[in-house]
Amino acid sequence: VATTRHRPHRLTSSNLSAPSPTNDIHKEPSVKTPIRFPRTALKLALVSAIALAGSAQAATTTAQATASVVAPMTITKATDLLFGSFSGSAAGSVTVSTSGTRTSSGVVVFGAGTTAASFNVTGTGTATYGISFTGTSTTLTSGADSMAFATVSDTTAAGAISGNATSGTLVAGAGSIYVGGVLTVATAQPAGSYSGTINATVDYN
Amino acid sequence: MGRSLGGARFPPATIALVLALLPAAREACAQTVIVLTNTRQMDFGTFAAGSGGTILLNAATGARSKTGAVILLPSPAAAQASFDVSKSKNGTVNKTVSISLPVNNTVQLSSGVNKMFVNNFVASPATIPTVPNGGTPLAVGATLFVGSGQPPGAYTGTFSVTVNYN
């Protein structure tokens, strides 16, 4: 004997259809909203239920990503390197230390006002940085006359008279570079005002 | 507002639908489901932008490398992102796991109005044959694209990772 089971018709179109609006259409406009709402709710429920059943196994999580960009380094000149005045017919040398102290051999120095060059450096925190003097003059010139020049440098104005700093460490984002030099004076070096250029370059390393 | 004509009819219809679909949902919930937990954020560390370049976080090792003029500064916390892939309960699930990472040009780190793209997401391991009891780690690396003169700042962003049983 075959039996037929009758399922309750909960989802027939007759259930889905809204009551005829003709009952209420002349009463007030807001009646339209509750009449249309069931369909929308139904669609939402359908979509969410399908989504739930179809992707219940997927797991998604969100993670944070960060990066810190620091300001580029800057360098500015604070003071120039000044060897001051000297004279003599013999060969010799004049040295200005990184603290600005002048010494000499073979020539007579006079006058005051010698200084080491200084540069102010800025960057981030306590970063280390490299120092280069690429492009610095190897001679000081006065017209066609020249004297050999070499830098001495440090980052503390400790009075160095030889060697060059190749790196430094910032303190609270700031630092300094001090540059003295050694000038080689030839026999009968012509009188004149000699000059050259120091190029100091820094970058994080 | 206060009218109940529509409202009175709406719940039965909705309840009927949900009841009709609940068996499928209930069945899914009863299965062992995959679980994904973020255990470490992605950190590209500290750097100077210079004229720009890229920073790669190796998915497997977390090692940081760069191209271009970017200058990497010491960054002990720099690392790839880490996740833990586990399952809702112990037991054997003979299914491989798919890993979905962000596609290119959809993830950005921002600092105010300034932005950088994070692209080329890589998962390590690239595939997960099976999720063991107790879970298994999943690391994710990516490449940060740094503009020339990228303005200084603390940049942050988020990205999503999805895993699923195949």
Coordinates of C-alpha atoms in Angstrom, one line a residue:
Chain A
V1 CA 0.0 0.0 0.0
A2 CA 1.5 3.2 -1.1
T3 CA 1.2 6.1 1.2
T4 CA 1.7 9.7 0.4
R5 CA 3.2 12.0 2.9
H6 CA 2.1 15.5 2.8
R7 CA 4.7 18.1 3.7
P8 CA 3.4 21.2 5.2
H9 CA 3.6 23.9 2.6
R10 CA 5.5 26.5 4.5
L11 CA 7.4 27.8 1.5
T12 CA 4.8 27.9 -1.2
S13 CA 4.5 31.0 -3.2
S14 CA 1.2 31.8 -1.5
N15 CA 3.0 32.1 1.8
L16 CA 5.5 34.3 0.3
S17 CA 3.1 36.7 -1.3
A18 CA 2.3 39.7 0.8
P19 CA -1.3 40.5 1.7
S20 CA -2.9 42.5 -1.0
P21 CA -2.0 46.1 -0.6
T22 CA -5.4 47.2 -1.7
N23 CA -6.6 46.9 1.8
D24 CA -4.3 49.6 3.1
I25 CA -3.1 51.5 0.1
H26 CA -5.3 54.5 0.9
K27 CA -4.6 54.7 4.6
E28 CA -1.1 55.9 4.9
P29 CA 2.1 55.5 2.8
S30 CA 4.1 53.7 5.4
V31 CA 2.0 50.6 5.0
K32 CA 4.0 49.7 1.9
T33 CA 7.2 49.1 3.9
P34 CA 5.9 46.3 6.1
I35 CA 4.3 44.6 3.2
R36 CA 7.5 44.5 1.2
F37 CA 9.7 43.6 4.1
P38 CA 9.1 39.9 4.3
R39 CA 10.5 39.3 0.8
T40 CA 13.7 41.1 1.6
A41 CA 14.1 39.3 4.9
L42 CA 13.4 36.1 3.2
K43 CA 16.1 36.7 0.6
L44 CA 18.6 37.6 3.3
A45 CA 17.8 34.6 5.3
L46 CA 18.1 32.4 2.3
V47 CA 21.5 33.9 1.3
S48 CA 22.9 33.7 4.8
A49 CA 21.7 30.2 5.3
I50 CA 23.3 29.0 2.0
A51 CA 26.5 30.8 2.9
L52 CA 26.5 29.1 6.3
A53 CA 26.0 25.7 4.8
G54 CA 28.4 26.2 1.9
S55 CA 31.4 27.6 3.5
A56 CA 31.2 26.4 7.1
Q57 CA 34.7 24.9 6.9
A58 CA 36.6 28.0 5.8
A59 CA 38.5 30.1 8.3
T60 CA 39.6 33.6 7.7
T61 CA 41.6 35.8 10.0
T62 CA 43.0 39.3 9.7
A63 CA 46.6 40.2 10.6
Q64 CA 48.2 43.5 11.1
A65 CA 51.2 44.6 9.0
T66 CA 53.5 47.5 10.0
A67 CA 56.5 49.4 8.7
S68 CA 58.4 52.4 10.0
V69 CA 59.9 54.9 7.6
V70 CA 62.4 57.1 9.1
A71 CA 63.4 60.6 8.0
P72 CA 66.4 60.8 5.7
M73 CA 69.6 62.0 7.1
T74 CA 70.6 65.6 6.8
I75 CA 74.0 67.3 7.0
T76 CA 74.8 71.0 7.2
K77 CA 78.0 72.9 7.6
A78 CA 78.4 74.8 10.8
T79 CA 82.0 76.1 10.5
D80 CA 84.7 76.2 7.9
L81 CA 88.3 74.8 8.3
L82 CA 90.7 77.7 8.6
F83 CA 94.5 77.2 8.6
G84 CA 95.2 80.8 9.4
S85 CA 98.4 82.6 8.3
F86 CA 101.9 81.4 8.1
S87 CA 105.2 82.2 6.3
G88 CA 108.6 80.8 5.6
S89 CA 110.8 79.8 2.7
A90 CA 111.5 76.3 3.8
A91 CA 109.2 73.3 3.2
G92 CA 107.0 72.3 6.1
S93 CA 103.4 71.5 7.1
V94 CA 100.6 73.0 9.0
T95 CA 98.1 70.8 10.8
V96 CA 94.7 71.8 12.3
S97 CA 93.3 69.1 14.6
T98 CA 89.7 68.2 14.8
S99 CA 89.4 70.4 17.9
G100 CA 90.8 73.4 15.9
T101 CA 94.3 73.4 17.5
R102 CA 97.0 74.4 15.0
T103 CA 100.5 72.9 14.9
S104 CA 103.2 73.3 12.4
S105 CA 106.7 72.3 11.3
G106 CA 109.1 74.2 9.0
V107 CA 107.0 77.3 8.8
V108 CA 106.1 80.1 11.1
V109 CA 102.4 80.3 12.0
F110 CA 100.9 83.5 13.3
G111 CA 97.6 85.1 14.0
A112 CA 94.6 83.4 15.6
G113 CA 91.2 82.2 14.5
T114 CA 92.1 78.7 13.2
T115 CA 89.1 76.4 13.4
A116 CA 88.3 72.9 12.4
A117 CA 85.3 72.5 10.1
S118 CA 82.2 71.1 11.7
F119 CA 79.1 69.5 10.3
N120 CA 75.8 68.9 12.0
V121 CA 74.1 65.6 11.2
T122 CA 70.5 64.6 11.8
G123 CA 68.7 61.3 11.5
T124 CA 66.7 58.9 13.6
G125 CA 67.3 57.9 17.1
T126 CA 70.5 56.1 17.7
A127 CA 71.1 55.0 14.2
T128 CA 74.6 54.5 12.9
Y129 CA 75.7 56.1 9.7
G130 CA 78.6 56.1 7.3
I131 CA 80.7 59.1 6.5
S132 CA 82.5 59.8 3.2
F133 CA 84.6 62.7 2.1
T134 CA 84.5 61.8 -1.5
G135 CA 84.9 64.9 -3.7
T136 CA 87.0 66.8 -1.2
S137 CA 89.8 68.8 -2.6
T138 CA 93.3 67.2 -2.4
T139 CA 94.9 70.6 -2.9
L140 CA 94.2 74.1 -1.8
T141 CA 94.8 76.5 -4.6
S142 CA 95.5 80.2 -5.2
G143 CA 95.4 80.8 -8.9
A144 CA 97.9 78.4 -10.4
D145 CA 99.6 77.7 -7.1
S146 CA 98.6 74.8 -4.9
M147 CA 99.4 73.0 -1.6
A148 CA 98.6 69.4 -0.9
F149 CA 95.7 69.0 1.5
A150 CA 94.4 66.0 3.4
T151 CA 91.6 65.8 5.9
V152 CA 91.6 64.5 9.5
S153 CA 88.3 63.9 11.0
D154 CA 86.3 62.5 13.9
T155 CA 82.8 62.8 15.4
T156 CA 83.8 64.1 18.9
A157 CA 86.3 67.0 18.3
A158 CA 88.8 64.9 20.3
G159 CA 91.8 66.7 18.7
A160 CA 92.7 64.1 16.2
I161 CA 95.6 65.0 13.9
S162 CA 95.5 61.9 11.7
G163 CA 93.0 59.5 10.3
N164 CA 89.4 60.0 9.2
A165 CA 86.0 59.0 10.6
T166 CA 84.2 56.5 8.4
S167 CA 81.1 56.1 10.6
G168 CA 79.2 57.6 13.5
T169 CA 76.3 57.0 15.8
L170 CA 73.5 59.4 16.4
V171 CA 72.5 60.5 19.8
A172 CA 68.9 61.4 20.0
G173 CA 68.8 61.8 16.3
A174 CA 71.8 64.2 16.1
G175 CA 75.5 64.0 15.5
S176 CA 78.5 66.1 14.5
I177 CA 81.5 65.6 12.3
Y178 CA 84.7 67.6 12.9
V179 CA 87.3 68.0 10.1
G180 CA 90.8 69.3 10.5
G181 CA 93.5 68.9 8.0
V182 CA 97.2 68.7 7.1
L183 CA 98.6 71.2 4.6
T184 CA 101.9 70.4 3.0
V185 CA 103.9 73.6 2.3
A186 CA 106.5 73.5 -0.5
T187 CA 109.8 75.3 -0.4
A188 CA 109.3 78.9 -1.4
Q189 CA 105.5 78.4 -1.5
P190 CA 104.1 81.5 -3.3
A191 CA 102.2 83.9 -1.1
G192 CA 98.5 84.0 -1.6
S193 CA 95.1 83.1 -0.2
Y194 CA 94.6 79.3 -0.8
S195 CA 91.3 77.6 -0.6
G196 CA 89.5 74.3 -1.4
T197 CA 86.4 72.4 -0.6
I198 CA 85.5 69.7 1.9
N199 CA 82.6 67.4 0.9
A200 CA 81.1 65.4 3.7
T201 CA 78.4 62.8 2.9
V202 CA 76.5 60.8 5.4
D203 CA 73.9 58.1 5.2
Y204 CA 72.4 55.3 7.4
N205 CA 74.4 52.2 7.2
Chain B
M1 CA 6.1 52.1 12.7
G2 CA 3.6 50.7 15.1
R3 CA 1.6 48.9 12.6
S4 CA 1.8 45.2 12.9
L5 CA 0.2 44.0 9.8
G6 CA 3.4 43.2 7.9
G7 CA 5.4 42.5 11.1
A8 CA 3.0 39.8 12.2
R9 CA 3.4 38.0 9.0
F10 CA 7.1 38.3 8.7
P11 CA 8.3 36.0 11.5
P12 CA 6.5 32.8 10.6
A13 CA 7.8 33.0 7.0
T14 CA 11.4 33.6 8.1
I15 CA 11.3 30.9 10.8
A16 CA 9.9 28.4 8.4
L17 CA 12.8 29.1 6.0
V18 CA 15.4 28.9 8.7
L19 CA 13.9 25.7 10.0
A20 CA 13.9 24.2 6.6
L21 CA 17.6 25.0 6.0
L22 CA 18.8 24.3 9.5
P23 CA 19.6 20.6 9.0
A24 CA 22.3 21.4 6.5
A25 CA 23.8 24.0 8.7
R26 CA 23.6 21.8 11.7
E27 CA 25.4 19.1 9.8
A28 CA 28.2 21.4 8.8
C29 CA 28.6 22.6 12.4
A30 CA 29.0 19.1 13.7
Q31 CA 31.9 18.4 11.4
T32 CA 35.5 19.1 12.3
V33 CA 36.0 22.7 11.1
I34 CA 39.3 24.3 10.3
V35 CA 40.5 27.1 12.6
L36 CA 43.0 29.9 11.7
T37 CA 44.6 32.0 14.4
N38 CA 47.0 34.9 13.9
T39 CA 50.0 34.5 16.2
R40 CA 52.3 37.3 15.0
Q41 CA 51.9 40.4 12.9
M42 CA 53.9 41.2 9.8
D43 CA 56.6 43.8 10.5
F44 CA 58.8 45.3 7.8
G45 CA 60.9 47.0 10.4
T46 CA 62.6 50.4 10.2
F47 CA 64.1 51.8 7.1
A48 CA 65.0 55.0 5.2
A49 CA 63.2 55.3 1.9
G50 CA 65.9 57.0 -0.1
S51 CA 64.8 57.0 -3.7
G52 CA 62.6 54.0 -3.1
G53 CA 62.7 50.2 -3.6
T54 CA 61.2 47.1 -2.1
I55 CA 61.6 45.2 1.2
L56 CA 61.0 41.5 1.1
L57 CA 60.1 39.5 4.2
N58 CA 61.0 35.9 3.5
A59 CA 58.0 33.7 4.3
A60 CA 60.1 30.8 5.5
T61 CA 62.8 32.5 7.4
G62 CA 61.5 36.0 8.1
A63 CA 64.8 37.4 6.8
R64 CA 64.5 40.9 5.5
S65 CA 66.1 41.9 2.2
K66 CA 65.8 45.0 0.0
T67 CA 66.1 46.2 -3.5
G68 CA 66.8 49.7 -4.7
A69 CA 67.9 52.6 -2.6
V70 CA 66.0 51.6 0.6
I71 CA 68.3 51.6 3.6
L72 CA 67.3 49.0 6.2
L73 CA 68.0 50.0 9.8
P74 CA 68.4 47.6 12.7
S75 CA 64.9 46.1 13.4
P76 CA 64.9 43.2 15.8
A77 CA 61.2 42.9 15.6
A78 CA 61.0 42.7 11.9
A79 CA 59.4 39.4 10.9
Q80 CA 56.9 37.6 8.6
A81 CA 53.4 37.1 9.8
S82 CA 52.6 33.8 11.6
F83 CA 49.4 31.9 11.9
D84 CA 48.3 28.7 13.5
V85 CA 46.1 26.3 11.5
S86 CA 44.2 23.9 13.7
K87 CA 40.9 22.2 13.8
S88 CA 37.9 22.4 16.1
K89 CA 38.4 18.9 17.4
N90 CA 41.0 16.1 17.2
G91 CA 40.6 13.4 14.7
T92 CA 41.5 12.5 11.1
V93 CA 40.3 14.7 8.3
N94 CA 41.6 13.4 5.0
K95 CA 41.5 16.6 3.3
T96 CA 44.2 18.9 2.0
V97 CA 44.0 22.6 3.0
S98 CA 43.8 25.5 0.6
I99 CA 45.5 28.7 1.6
S100 CA 44.2 32.0 0.2
L101 CA 46.4 35.1 0.4
P102 CA 45.6 38.6 -0.7
V103 CA 46.0 39.4 -4.3
N104 CA 48.3 42.2 -5.5
N105 CA 47.4 45.8 -5.1
T106 CA 44.7 45.2 -2.5
V107 CA 46.7 45.6 0.7
Q108 CA 48.2 49.0 1.7
L109 CA 50.0 50.3 4.7
S110 CA 49.0 53.8 5.7
S111 CA 50.4 56.6 7.7
G112 CA 47.9 59.4 7.4
V113 CA 47.5 60.1 3.7
N114 CA 50.7 58.3 2.8
K115 CA 50.5 54.7 1.6
M116 CA 52.6 51.8 0.5
F117 CA 51.4 48.6 -1.3
V118 CA 52.2 45.2 0.1
N119 CA 52.2 42.6 -2.7
N120 CA 53.5 39.2 -3.6
F121 CA 52.2 37.4 -0.5
V122 CA 53.9 34.0 0.0
A123 CA 52.8 31.2 2.4
S124 CA 55.2 28.9 4.1
P125 CA 54.5 26.0 3.8
A126 CA 53.0 26.6 0.4
T127 CA 50.6 23.7 0.9
I128 CA 49.2 21.9 4.0
P129 CA 48.5 18.3 3.2
T130 CA 46.7 17.7 6.5
V131 CA 46.0 19.5 9.7
P132 CA 47.5 17.5 12.6
N133 CA 46.0 17.4 16.0
G134 CA 47.4 20.4 17.9
G135 CA 47.6 22.5 14.7
T136 CA 50.4 23.5 12.4
P137 CA 52.1 26.8 11.9
L138 CA 51.6 28.9 8.7
A139 CA 54.0 31.8 8.0
V140 CA 53.2 34.5 5.5
G141 CA 55.8 36.8 3.9
A142 CA 55.3 39.6 1.4
T143 CA 57.0 42.5 -0.4
L144 CA 56.6 46.1 0.6
F145 CA 56.9 48.7 -2.2
V146 CA 58.5 51.9 -1.0
G147 CA 58.2 55.1 -3.0
S148 CA 61.0 57.5 -3.7
G149 CA 61.1 59.9 -0.8
Q150 CA 58.3 57.9 1.0
P151 CA 57.3 60.3 3.9
P152 CA 58.5 59.2 7.3
G153 CA 55.9 57.7 9.6
A154 CA 54.6 54.6 11.3
Y155 CA 52.7 52.7 8.6
T156 CA 50.0 50.1 9.5
G157 CA 47.5 48.0 7.6
T158 CA 45.7 44.7 7.7
F159 CA 45.4 41.7 5.5
S160 CA 43.3 38.6 5.5
V161 CA 44.3 35.0 5.1
T162 CA 41.8 32.2 4.5
V163 CA 42.2 28.5 4.9
N164 CA 39.8 25.8 3.9
Y165 CA 39.5 22.1 3.5
N166 CA 39.6 21.1 -0.2

